[in-house]
Tab-separated table of C-alpha atoms and ligand atoms in Angstrom:
chain	number	residue	atom	x	y	z
A	888	MET	CA	91.199	108.923	72.230
A	889	GLY	CA	94.390	107.427	72.303
A	890	ILE	CA	96.518	108.052	76.172
A	891	ARG	CA	96.355	111.418	77.290
A	892	PHE	CA	99.687	112.844	77.107
A	893	ASP	CA	101.496	115.807	79.401
A	894	ASN	CA	105.407	115.733	80.027
A	895	SER	CA	105.934	117.828	82.655
A	896	TYR	CA	109.227	116.220	83.180
A	897	ALA	CA	110.628	117.198	79.462
A	898	ARG	CA	108.609	121.032	80.184
A	899	ASP	CA	109.966	121.552	83.297
A	900	LEU	CA	113.605	120.356	83.083
A	901	PRO	CA	115.900	120.430	80.699
A	902	GLY	CA	119.652	119.617	81.138
A	903	ALA	CA	117.705	116.576	83.107
A	904	TYR	CA	117.182	114.520	80.447
A	905	LEU	CA	117.843	112.965	76.028
A	906	ARG	CA	115.358	114.055	74.271
A	907	LEU	CA	115.340	110.230	71.688
A	908	ASN	CA	112.862	107.475	69.738
A	909	PRO	CA	112.350	104.081	71.234
A	910	ALA	CA	114.288	101.928	68.854
A	911	VAL	CA	111.788	100.334	66.862
A	912	ALA	CA	110.425	95.989	67.454
A	913	PRO	CA	110.918	94.789	64.275
A	914	ALA	CA	107.948	92.590	65.256
A	915	PRO	CA	106.362	93.654	68.503
A	916	GLU	CA	103.810	91.019	69.368
A	917	LEU	CA	102.472	91.243	72.657
A	918	LEU	CA	103.203	88.957	75.268
A	919	ILE	CA	100.929	90.119	78.019
A	920	LEU	CA	98.901	93.193	79.192
A	921	ASN	CA	97.863	94.276	82.161
A	922	ASP	CA	94.154	95.098	81.545
A	923	GLY	CA	93.390	96.057	84.732
A	924	LEU	CA	96.094	98.708	85.206
A	925	ALA	CA	94.735	99.227	81.855
A	926	ALA	CA	91.722	100.522	82.663
A	927	GLY	CA	92.090	101.936	85.811
A	928	LEU	CA	94.220	104.180	84.540
A	929	GLY	CA	91.839	104.976	81.594
A	930	LEU	CA	94.354	104.182	79.113
A	931	ALA	CA	92.613	103.711	75.351
A	932	LEU	CA	95.380	101.915	73.468
A	933	ASP	CA	92.750	101.314	70.173
A	934	GLY	CA	94.408	97.927	69.298
A	935	HIS	CA	97.685	99.692	69.970
A	936	ALA	CA	99.152	98.536	72.828
A	937	ALA	CA	102.135	95.926	70.680
A	938	GLU	CA	103.705	99.130	68.876
A	939	TRP	CA	103.051	101.950	71.595
A	940	LEU	CA	104.383	100.185	73.975
A	941	SER	CA	107.572	98.416	72.478
A	942	GLY	CA	108.433	101.432	70.851
A	943	ALA	CA	107.448	100.069	67.115
A	944	ALA	CA	105.123	103.484	66.887
A	945	VAL	CA	105.384	106.245	69.111
A	946	PRO	CA	102.407	107.049	70.099
A	947	PRO	CA	100.776	110.644	70.379
A	948	GLY	CA	101.638	113.197	71.629
A	949	ALA	CA	104.580	111.071	73.425
A	950	ASP	CA	107.151	113.276	73.737
A	951	PRO	CA	110.220	110.134	74.672
A	952	ILE	CA	113.649	111.027	76.863
A	953	ALA	CA	116.252	108.793	78.432
A	954	MET	CA	116.559	110.698	81.540
A	955	ALA	CA	119.907	111.239	83.249
A	956	TYR	CA	121.519	109.781	86.253
A	957	ALA	CA	123.456	109.871	88.821
A	958	GLY	CA	124.089	106.368	91.872
A	959	HIS	CA	126.496	104.618	94.142
A	960	GLN	CA	126.505	100.915	92.863
A	961	PHE	CA	128.015	98.542	95.382
A	962	GLY	CA	129.115	101.731	96.825
A	963	GLY	CA	131.416	102.945	94.135
A	964	PHE	CA	130.334	106.392	92.379
A	965	SER	CA	129.554	106.659	88.284
A	966	PRO	CA	128.468	110.109	88.028
A	967	GLN	CA	126.876	109.693	85.094
A	968	LEU	CA	124.489	106.569	84.804
A	969	GLY	CA	120.745	106.763	83.399
A	970	ASP	CA	118.248	105.474	80.664
A	971	GLY	CA	120.720	103.159	78.843
A	972	ARG	CA	118.284	100.496	77.809
A	973	ALA	CA	115.058	103.076	78.452
A	974	HIS	CA	112.534	105.281	77.523
A	975	LEU	CA	109.620	107.808	79.348
A	976	LEU	CA	107.825	107.520	77.052
A	977	GLY	CA	105.664	110.713	78.772
A	978	GLU	CA	103.313	111.762	81.652
A	979	ILE	CA	99.252	109.876	81.999
A	980	ARG	CA	96.548	111.150	84.270
A	981	GLY	CA	94.643	109.062	85.468
A	982	PRO	CA	90.812	109.427	85.720
A	983	ASP	CA	91.514	110.764	89.256
A	984	GLY	CA	93.704	113.579	88.226
A	985	ARG	CA	97.116	111.560	89.737
A	986	ARG	CA	100.210	111.370	86.859
A	987	TRP	CA	101.805	108.614	86.470
A	988	ASP	CA	104.704	107.711	83.551
A	989	LEU	CA	104.766	105.237	81.231
A	990	HIS	CA	108.252	103.965	80.412
A	991	LEU	CA	109.849	101.511	78.222
A	992	LYS	CA	112.503	99.089	79.180
A	993	GLY	CA	114.690	97.689	77.076
A	994	SER	CA	113.570	99.467	74.723
A	995	GLY	CA	116.760	100.122	73.061
A	996	ARG	CA	120.745	102.475	73.494
A	997	THR	CA	120.657	105.518	74.760
A	998	PRO	CA	123.683	107.673	75.249
A	999	PHE	CA	123.535	106.924	78.671
A	1000	SER	CA	124.380	102.431	77.574
A	1001	ARG	CA	127.808	102.666	77.675
A	1002	GLY	CA	129.328	99.521	76.776
A	1003	GLY	CA	125.304	97.610	76.898
A	1004	ASP	CA	123.559	96.769	73.768
A	1005	GLY	CA	120.081	98.572	75.353
A	1006	LYS	CA	118.560	96.102	74.800
A	1007	ALA	CA	116.418	93.557	77.139
A	1008	ALA	CA	115.103	90.036	77.238
A	1009	VAL	CA	111.659	88.172	78.231
A	1010	GLY	CA	112.880	86.521	81.088
A	1011	PRO	CA	113.868	89.293	83.158
A	1012	MET	CA	110.605	91.283	82.269
A	1013	LEU	CA	108.262	89.316	82.794
A	1014	ARG	CA	110.061	89.467	86.105
A	1015	GLU	CA	109.464	92.237	86.369
A	1016	TYR	CA	106.002	92.538	85.590
A	1017	LEU	CA	105.551	89.066	88.230
A	1018	MET	CA	107.210	90.118	91.395
A	1019	GLY	CA	105.700	94.162	91.258
A	1020	GLU	CA	101.959	92.850	90.613
A	1021	ALA	CA	102.889	90.359	93.264
A	1022	MET	CA	104.564	93.237	95.446
A	1023	HIS	CA	101.060	95.208	94.648
A	1024	ALA	CA	98.701	92.880	95.277
A	1025	LEU	CA	100.317	92.179	98.840
A	1026	GLY	CA	100.191	96.137	99.850
A	1027	VAL	CA	103.745	97.323	98.930
A	1028	PRO	CA	104.032	100.367	96.199
A	1029	THR	CA	105.693	99.825	93.382
A	1030	THR	CA	106.444	100.777	90.012
A	1031	ARG	CA	103.404	98.505	87.610
A	1032	ALA	CA	103.795	96.589	84.277
A	1033	LEU	CA	101.314	96.900	82.317
A	1034	ALA	CA	103.325	95.294	79.497
A	1035	VAL	CA	105.681	92.871	77.989
A	1036	VAL	CA	106.276	93.134	74.461
A	1037	ALA	CA	108.756	90.689	72.321
A	1038	THR	CA	110.033	93.039	70.031
A	1039	GLY	CA	111.151	89.721	67.115
A	1040	GLU	CA	114.870	90.102	67.713
A	1041	ARG	CA	117.462	88.266	69.976
A	1042	VAL	CA	119.795	89.322	72.245
A	1043	LEU	CA	122.730	88.234	73.559
A	1044	ARG	CA	123.088	87.044	77.017
A	1045	GLU	CA	125.370	84.731	78.703
A	1046	GLU	CA	122.849	81.698	78.317
A	1047	GLY	CA	123.275	82.927	75.533
A	1048	MET	CA	120.742	84.138	72.218
A	1049	LEU	CA	117.264	85.299	73.407
A	1050	PRO	CA	114.650	86.615	72.500
A	1051	GLY	CA	113.678	90.352	72.900
A	1052	ALA	CA	111.150	92.231	74.845
A	1053	VAL	CA	109.791	95.543	75.643
A	1054	LEU	CA	108.148	96.347	79.282
A	1055	ALA	CA	106.216	98.904	79.832
A	1056	ARG	CA	106.153	100.223	83.161
A	1057	VAL	CA	104.148	103.060	85.141
A	1058	ALA	CA	105.380	104.340	88.562
A	1059	ALA	CA	104.530	107.579	90.711
A	1060	SER	CA	107.859	109.197	88.722
A	1061	HIS	CA	110.982	107.997	88.784
A	1062	ILE	CA	113.312	110.889	90.352
A	1063	ARG	CA	115.826	108.256	92.106
A	1064	VAL	CA	118.174	109.491	94.519
A	1065	GLY	CA	120.229	109.532	92.087
A	1066	THR	CA	119.103	112.139	89.981
A	1067	TYR	CA	119.816	114.460	92.792
A	1068	GLN	CA	123.194	112.840	92.739
A	1069	PHE	CA	123.363	114.071	88.854
A	1070	PHE	CA	123.397	117.849	89.567
A	1071	ALA	CA	125.175	117.348	92.980
A	1072	ALA	CA	128.496	115.588	91.222
A	1073	ARG	CA	127.863	119.046	87.705
A	1074	ARG	CA	127.925	121.377	90.796
A	1075	ASP	CA	125.240	122.326	88.875
A	1076	ALA	CA	123.227	124.652	91.728
A	1077	ALA	CA	120.267	126.029	89.648
A	1078	GLY	CA	119.425	122.446	88.133
A	1079	LEU	CA	119.672	120.257	91.390
A	1080	ARG	CA	117.185	123.943	92.559
A	1081	ALA	CA	114.414	122.448	89.169
A	1082	LEU	CA	115.081	119.594	90.355
A	1083	LEU	CA	113.242	119.791	94.056
A	1084	ASP	CA	111.037	122.244	93.130
A	1085	TYR	CA	110.044	119.506	90.765
A	1086	THR	CA	109.942	117.237	92.672
A	1087	ILE	CA	107.586	118.786	95.499
A	1088	ALA	CA	105.222	119.209	93.397
A	1089	ARG	CA	104.727	116.942	91.993
A	1090	HIS	CA	105.083	114.774	95.271
A	1091	ASP	CA	104.659	116.519	98.147
A	1092	PRO	CA	102.948	120.057	97.549
A	1093	GLY	CA	103.873	123.019	100.572
A	1094	VAL	CA	107.191	121.749	101.997
A	1095	ASP	CA	110.647	122.550	101.510
A	1096	ALA	CA	113.840	121.134	101.335
A	1097	LEU	CA	113.956	119.882	104.734
A	1098	GLY	CA	110.109	118.406	104.151
A	1099	LEU	CA	111.068	116.387	101.214
A	1100	PHE	CA	114.362	114.996	102.448
A	1101	ASP	CA	111.516	113.648	105.368
A	1102	ALA	CA	108.966	113.066	103.556
A	1103	VAL	CA	111.161	110.581	101.475
A	1104	MET	CA	112.404	109.295	104.435
A	1105	ALA	CA	109.216	108.190	105.396
A	1106	ARG	CA	108.634	106.278	102.704
A	1107	GLN	CA	111.263	104.522	102.613
A	1108	CYS	CA	111.170	104.087	106.607
A	1109	ARG	CA	107.636	102.364	105.695
A	1110	LEU	CA	108.542	100.502	103.059
A	1111	ILE	CA	111.561	98.737	104.088
A	1112	ALA	CA	109.584	97.496	106.745
A	1113	GLN	CA	107.229	96.230	104.737
A	1114	TRP	CA	109.512	94.530	102.259
A	1115	MET	CA	111.138	92.760	105.419
A	1116	GLY	CA	108.196	91.645	106.840
A	1117	LEU	CA	107.275	89.608	103.352
A	1118	GLY	CA	110.734	88.516	103.613
A	1119	PHE	CA	111.734	90.013	99.890
A	1120	ILE	CA	115.266	91.273	99.373
A	1121	HIS	CA	115.803	94.094	96.380
A	1122	GLY	CA	119.062	92.489	95.018
A	1123	VAL	CA	120.429	96.069	94.258
A	1124	MET	CA	119.422	98.689	95.987
A	1125	ASN	CA	121.846	101.242	95.032
A	1126	THR	CA	121.342	105.146	95.124
A	1127	ASP	CA	119.931	104.525	91.061
A	1128	ASN	CA	117.366	102.438	92.369
A	1129	MET	CA	115.952	104.270	95.315
A	1130	ALA	CA	113.019	106.402	94.332
A	1131	MET	CA	111.804	109.404	95.636
A	1132	SER	CA	108.456	108.409	95.155
A	1133	GLY	CA	108.892	105.743	98.465
A	1134	GLU	CA	107.692	103.211	95.359
A	1135	THR	CA	109.585	99.655	94.663
A	1136	ILE	CA	111.691	100.143	91.507
A	1137	ASP	CA	113.691	97.882	88.988
A	1138	TYR	CA	113.539	94.979	89.862
A	1139	GLY	CA	116.116	93.039	88.818
A	1140	PRO	CA	117.713	90.216	90.928
A	1141	CYS	CA	115.106	90.771	93.640
A	1142	ALA	CA	113.764	87.550	95.136
A	1143	PHE	CA	111.636	86.424	98.529
A	1144	MET	CA	113.483	84.478	101.506
A	1145	ASP	CA	111.920	80.516	101.275
A	1146	ALA	CA	114.009	79.828	104.855
A	1147	TYR	CA	114.652	82.714	107.496
A	1148	ALA	CA	118.605	83.535	107.616
A	1149	PRO	CA	119.212	86.922	107.441
A	1150	ASP	CA	122.020	87.062	104.989
A	1151	THR	CA	120.380	85.546	102.515
A	1152	VAL	CA	121.569	86.873	99.508
A	1153	PHE	CA	120.811	85.942	95.723
A	1154	SER	CA	122.379	88.021	93.331
A	1155	SER	CA	125.108	86.506	91.286
A	1156	ILE	CA	127.432	89.947	91.614
A	1157	ASP	CA	126.824	91.219	95.398
A	1158	ARG	CA	129.538	89.034	96.731
A	1159	GLN	CA	129.918	90.250	100.040
A	1160	GLY	CA	126.657	90.422	100.748
A	1161	ARG	CA	126.331	94.138	100.855
A	1162	TYR	CA	122.640	94.374	100.130
A	1163	SER	CA	121.190	90.592	102.063
A	1164	TYR	CA	118.141	90.588	103.565
A	1165	ALA	CA	119.838	92.050	106.946
A	1166	ASN	CA	121.204	94.556	105.589
A	1167	GLN	CA	118.401	97.017	103.927
A	1168	PRO	CA	117.758	99.541	106.561
A	1169	LEU	CA	121.402	99.923	106.693
A	1170	ILE	CA	121.892	101.035	103.011
A	1171	LEU	CA	118.195	102.795	103.419
A	1172	GLY	CA	120.187	104.769	105.657
A	1173	TRP	CA	123.196	105.010	103.754
A	1174	ASN	CA	120.972	105.383	100.694
A	1175	LEU	CA	119.317	108.287	102.232
A	1176	ALA	CA	122.830	110.324	103.792
A	1177	ARG	CA	123.183	110.330	99.717
A	1178	LEU	CA	120.387	112.108	99.094
A	1179	ALA	CA	120.657	114.580	101.858
A	1180	GLU	CA	124.462	115.344	101.075
A	1181	THR	CA	123.124	117.074	97.780
A	1182	LEU	CA	119.921	118.925	99.423
A	1183	LEU	CA	122.566	119.963	101.879
A	1184	PRO	CA	122.369	123.616	100.599
A	1185	PHE	CA	119.261	123.777	100.547
A	1186	PHE	CA	118.379	122.740	104.428
A	1187	ASP	CA	120.423	125.905	105.296
A	1188	ALA	CA	122.316	128.869	103.522
A	1189	ASP	CA	125.237	127.895	106.065
A	1190	GLY	CA	127.644	125.391	105.351
A	1191	GLU	CA	128.171	124.016	109.305
A	1192	ARG	CA	124.192	124.751	109.787
A	1193	ALA	CA	122.979	122.175	106.778
A	1194	VAL	CA	125.760	119.819	108.293
A	1195	ALA	CA	124.219	120.685	111.189
A	1196	VAL	CA	120.706	119.966	110.369
A	1197	ALA	CA	120.813	117.074	108.306
A	1198	ASN	CA	122.630	115.379	110.720
A	1199	ASP	CA	119.849	115.392	113.450
A	1200	ARG	CA	118.050	114.376	110.537
A	1201	LEU	CA	120.246	111.225	109.939
A	1202	ASP	CA	120.138	110.580	113.134
A	1203	ARG	CA	115.708	109.495	112.748
A	1204	ILE	CA	116.487	106.996	110.780
A	1205	ALA	CA	117.048	104.013	112.586
A	1206	PRO	CA	114.637	104.838	115.312
A	1207	GLN	CA	111.917	105.978	112.478
A	1208	TYR	CA	112.327	102.584	110.555
A	1209	GLN	CA	112.284	100.657	113.860
A	1210	ALA	CA	109.375	101.799	114.689
A	1211	GLU	CA	108.037	100.908	110.819
A	1212	TRP	CA	109.392	97.126	111.447
A	1213	LEU	CA	107.170	96.976	114.167
A	1214	ALA	CA	104.144	98.148	113.202
A	1215	VAL	CA	104.849	96.065	110.611
A	1216	MET	CA	105.827	92.882	113.078
A	1217	ARG	CA	102.898	93.795	115.532
A	1218	ARG	CA	100.745	93.802	112.733
A	1219	LYS	CA	102.104	89.612	111.437
A	1220	LEU	CA	101.867	88.809	115.060
A	1221	ALA	CA	97.449	90.312	115.256
A	1222	LEU	CA	99.660	91.810	118.701
A	1223	GLU	CA	97.141	93.624	120.917
A	1224	GLY	CA	98.487	97.919	120.836
A	1225	GLU	CA	101.774	98.007	122.195
A	1226	ASP	CA	103.454	96.753	125.101
A	1227	ALA	CA	107.445	96.974	125.306
A	1228	GLY	CA	108.383	93.653	125.311
A	1229	ASP	CA	107.199	93.591	121.458
A	1230	GLN	CA	110.519	93.365	120.568
A	1231	ALA	CA	111.541	90.403	122.268
A	1232	LEU	CA	109.130	89.094	121.400
A	1233	ILE	CA	109.395	88.614	117.740
A	1234	ASP	CA	113.413	88.601	118.566
A	1235	ASP	CA	112.949	85.387	120.209
A	1236	LEU	CA	110.725	84.275	117.419
A	1237	LEU	CA	112.552	85.754	114.984
A	1238	ALA	CA	115.699	83.602	116.799
A	1239	ALA	CA	113.790	80.181	117.400
A	1240	MET	CA	112.376	80.800	113.233
A	1241	GLU	CA	116.514	81.212	112.092
A	1242	ALA	CA	117.719	77.655	114.838
A	1243	VAL	CA	115.281	75.708	112.654
A	1244	GLY	CA	116.006	77.154	109.149
A	1245	ALA	CA	112.013	77.643	109.223
A	1246	ASP	CA	110.258	78.760	105.847
A	1247	TRP	CA	110.227	82.783	106.823
A	1248	THR	CA	106.410	82.966	105.404
A	1249	LEU	CA	104.554	79.078	106.400
A	1250	THR	CA	105.643	80.336	109.537
A	1251	PHE	CA	103.871	83.544	109.839
A	1252	ARG	CA	100.747	81.850	107.488
A	1253	ARG	CA	100.275	78.485	110.093
A	1254	LEU	CA	101.161	80.740	113.256
A	1255	GLY	CA	97.608	82.022	112.599
A	1256	THR	CA	95.993	78.712	112.253
A	1257	ALA	CA	98.019	77.034	114.721
A	1258	ALA	CA	99.730	73.968	112.685
A	1259	LEU	CA	103.361	74.444	113.025
A	1260	ASP	CA	106.429	72.109	111.725
A	1261	ALA	CA	107.458	68.924	114.921
A	1262	GLY	CA	110.460	71.743	114.998
A	1263	LEU	CA	109.355	74.827	114.917
A	1264	ALA	CA	107.178	73.816	117.516
A	1265	ALA	CA	109.153	72.783	119.503
A	1266	ALA	CA	111.090	74.875	119.782
A	1267	LEU	CA	108.603	77.527	120.136
A	1268	THR	CA	107.462	75.200	124.182
A	1269	HIS	CA	107.726	78.872	125.463
A	1270	TRP	CA	107.571	81.111	123.098
A	1271	MET	CA	103.819	79.928	122.801
A	1272	PRO	CA	101.927	81.017	125.969
A	1273	ARG	CA	103.947	84.209	125.897
A	1274	TRP	CA	102.594	85.533	121.945
A	1275	GLN	CA	99.460	84.222	123.501
A	1276	ALA	CA	98.490	87.086	126.049
A	1277	ARG	CA	99.923	89.192	123.923
A	1278	ARG	CA	97.318	89.136	121.287
A	1279	ARG	CA	94.646	90.194	119.691
A	1280	ALA	CA	91.001	87.883	120.689
A	1281	ASP	CA	90.644	88.138	116.046
A	1282	TRP	CA	93.733	86.805	116.004
A	1283	SER	CA	93.139	84.078	113.259
A	1284	GLU	CA	91.729	85.825	111.265
A	1285	ALA	CA	93.769	89.105	111.674
A	1286	MET	CA	97.368	86.885	110.678
A	1287	THR	CA	95.771	86.175	107.754
A	1288	ARG	CA	94.946	89.223	106.021
A	1289	ALA	CA	98.073	89.586	107.592
A	1290	ASN	CA	100.758	87.466	106.261
A	1291	PRO	CA	100.422	85.850	102.647
A	1292	ALA	CA	99.991	82.276	101.800
A	1293	ILE	CA	101.122	82.752	97.749
A	1294	ILE	CA	104.336	84.522	97.635
A	1295	PRO	CA	106.490	84.052	93.485
A	1296	ARG	CA	108.095	81.453	95.074
A	1297	ASN	CA	111.653	81.547	93.328
A	1298	HIS	CA	112.085	77.392	91.736
A	1299	LEU	CA	107.991	78.217	90.704
A	1300	VAL	CA	109.260	81.760	88.727
A	1301	GLU	CA	112.848	80.320	87.239
A	1302	GLN	CA	109.911	77.647	85.906
A	1303	ALA	CA	107.428	79.977	84.549
A	1304	LEU	CA	110.285	81.484	83.032
A	1305	THR	CA	111.585	78.945	81.488
A	1306	ALA	CA	108.556	77.731	79.909
A	1307	ALA	CA	107.539	81.843	78.732
A	1308	THR	CA	111.051	82.324	77.228
A	1309	SER	CA	110.247	78.997	74.400
A	1310	GLY	CA	107.340	80.017	73.413
A	1311	ASP	CA	104.933	78.827	76.660
A	1312	MET	CA	103.093	81.627	78.562
A	1313	THR	CA	100.735	79.525	80.358
A	1314	PRO	CA	102.269	78.642	83.538
A	1315	PHE	CA	103.555	82.246	83.592
A	1316	HIS	CA	99.935	83.129	83.414
A	1317	ALA	CA	98.158	80.961	86.230
A	1318	LEU	CA	101.672	82.122	88.423
A	1319	LEU	CA	100.728	85.080	88.179
A	1320	ALA	CA	97.151	84.451	89.589
A	1321	ALA	CA	98.133	83.197	92.255
A	1322	VAL	CA	100.536	85.715	93.587
A	1323	THR	CA	98.551	88.422	92.971
A	1324	ASP	CA	95.731	86.510	95.435
A	1325	PRO	CA	98.021	86.569	97.962
A	1326	PHE	CA	96.013	86.089	100.943
A	1327	ALA	CA	93.348	83.231	100.271
A	1328	THR	CA	93.177	80.031	100.769
A	1329	LEU	CA	96.166	77.522	99.971
A	1330	ALA	CA	92.842	75.085	98.683
A	1331	GLY	CA	93.432	73.733	94.980
A	1332	ARG	CA	96.788	76.169	95.104
A	1333	GLU	CA	98.965	74.351	97.242
A	1334	LYS	CA	102.451	74.018	95.520
A	1335	TYR	CA	101.802	78.064	94.551
A	1336	GLY	CA	102.030	78.174	98.662
A	1337	MET	CA	105.830	75.534	99.764
A	1338	PRO	CA	109.144	76.321	99.461
A	1339	ALA	CA	111.349	74.682	96.988
A	1340	PRO	CA	112.077	71.003	97.175
A	1341	ASP	CA	115.458	70.578	99.750
A	1342	ASP	CA	117.116	68.727	96.082
A	1343	LEU	CA	116.722	71.649	94.118
A	1344	PRO	CA	120.325	73.983	94.707
A	1345	PRO	CA	120.414	77.090	96.143
A	1346	HIS	CA	118.761	80.074	94.194
A	1347	VAL	CA	120.326	82.557	92.753
A	1348	THR	CA	119.615	85.373	90.288
A	1349	TYR	CA	121.688	87.094	87.714
A	1350	CYS	CA	121.679	90.550	86.270
A	1351	GLY	CA	122.541	90.512	83.505
A	1352	THR	CA	118.829	91.810	82.675
B	2182	AMP	P1	120.071	98.128	86.311
B	2182	AMP	O1	121.119	97.802	87.150
B	2182	AMP	O2	118.858	97.900	85.474
B	2182	AMP	O3	118.969	99.550	87.749
B	2182	AMP	O4	120.642	99.426	85.913
B	2182	AMP	C1	121.788	99.909	85.772
B	2182	AMP	C2	122.307	101.263	84.896
B	2182	AMP	O5	122.533	99.929	83.580
B	2182	AMP	C3	121.424	101.906	84.017
B	2182	AMP	O6	121.998	103.062	84.017
B	2182	AMP	C4	120.528	101.296	83.048
B	2182	AMP	O7	120.098	101.210	82.048
B	2182	AMP	C5	121.844	100.004	82.236
B	2182	AMP	N1	122.483	99.314	81.676
B	2182	AMP	C6	121.168	97.633	82.278
B	2182	AMP	N2	121.231	97.005	81.638
B	2182	AMP	C7	121.942	97.646	80.050
B	2182	AMP	C8	120.987	97.434	78.580
B	2182	AMP	N3	120.792	96.098	78.699
B	2182	AMP	N4	121.911	98.876	77.985
B	2182	AMP	C9	122.256	99.010	78.352
B	2182	AMP	N5	122.376	100.417	79.433
B	2182	AMP	C10	121.529	98.858	80.637
B	2183	MG	MG1	118.940	101.021	87.720
């Protein structure tokens, strides 16, 4: 039995990776295994989950590699980043024949590690597990966690010595905008061509370079619109954290916004607010422009014509994103069909929410059941009849399906991770159960639906993951 691997990336793209084994975890202990995901993929772990998913043992058929990539980090370009603490074990095929990357994070140093230790702590790896599973349950394309395994080692972080862990995750692929930038920066035309052919075969069979760009643009516009609809802030939308597959990838300092404030930033290192909530659609366009630059030679052999093609495409990003966002918001508000006044209707709601600091998630959920806070209700006196005139007959049920009652609330995530770090997984399991059933009623689960009490300090996330 075991895991059936078919390692096409390693086979087809020499020059896009370095081959090396993960570090051997000294005392691997399974903290959590995603049984549902493992079963769905037809994975037979044969009692080897802790070893295989931590790097303590390499499963038969795996061909571990560290993938090379470049990237713009907070706007500054690094020609070589790469998996500095991660290994692609290989690719597996699900029962439906779909191909998935099986990838370890926190699995030891690689030639791409620069100053880093190649390791990860239990807290941030469980955080990625939780956030990814929440996003999946919310219907957002995302990489998914298969397991978190404690390594038995301690890792040094700002907070002190912390228990170490490896995250095993599954992704449609790990090809990033930064993977394209890696070859483009080296002026490696053959490598770029091979990567392009590989990506097309894997994600968008039959298209040409322009078709691939259009497909990535469509997926990313839809993805960021979904993030915005949920109040999700990724926190590090560097080009190396943008996947060609259109999946949300690399959960670091991400968080969901409580009170609606467009300039919300959680990450301690994002001092300029580059990756704030409201900036995410702009960064989407910026990152796609970086991708287009790498594809210019494939758009047209003539340089000027290639730039003209690219510019035409880049001009389409904002309208395409806007259309996706409107679709998300119409669904959240259960609007009937489409009306030219919808943009203004939505904008006016958001202005009122911002003015009173309304909770993003609760507002939409409560609008659906007509139980708003007094402050927001007052601010919406004139707005309400406009909305009532636009909404569909089954608006209440439609809104319950479209708007979650539960998102991973920052204070609860922190509590669960703190407990897990000191050995108690109980709050984590309870929170995971809540965030993976986000649309059900809150009865009996009220605490998971509420924002942090007012006396808690503002939430800050750290990149030292
Ligand atoms: P991230 O911000 O997690 O997307 O990572 C950005 C880059 O830093 C990637 O090349 C990572 O592999 C690398 N990196 C992050 N943390 C570590 C670490 N502890 N050791 C080595 N490399 C790391
Ligand atoms: Mg990353």
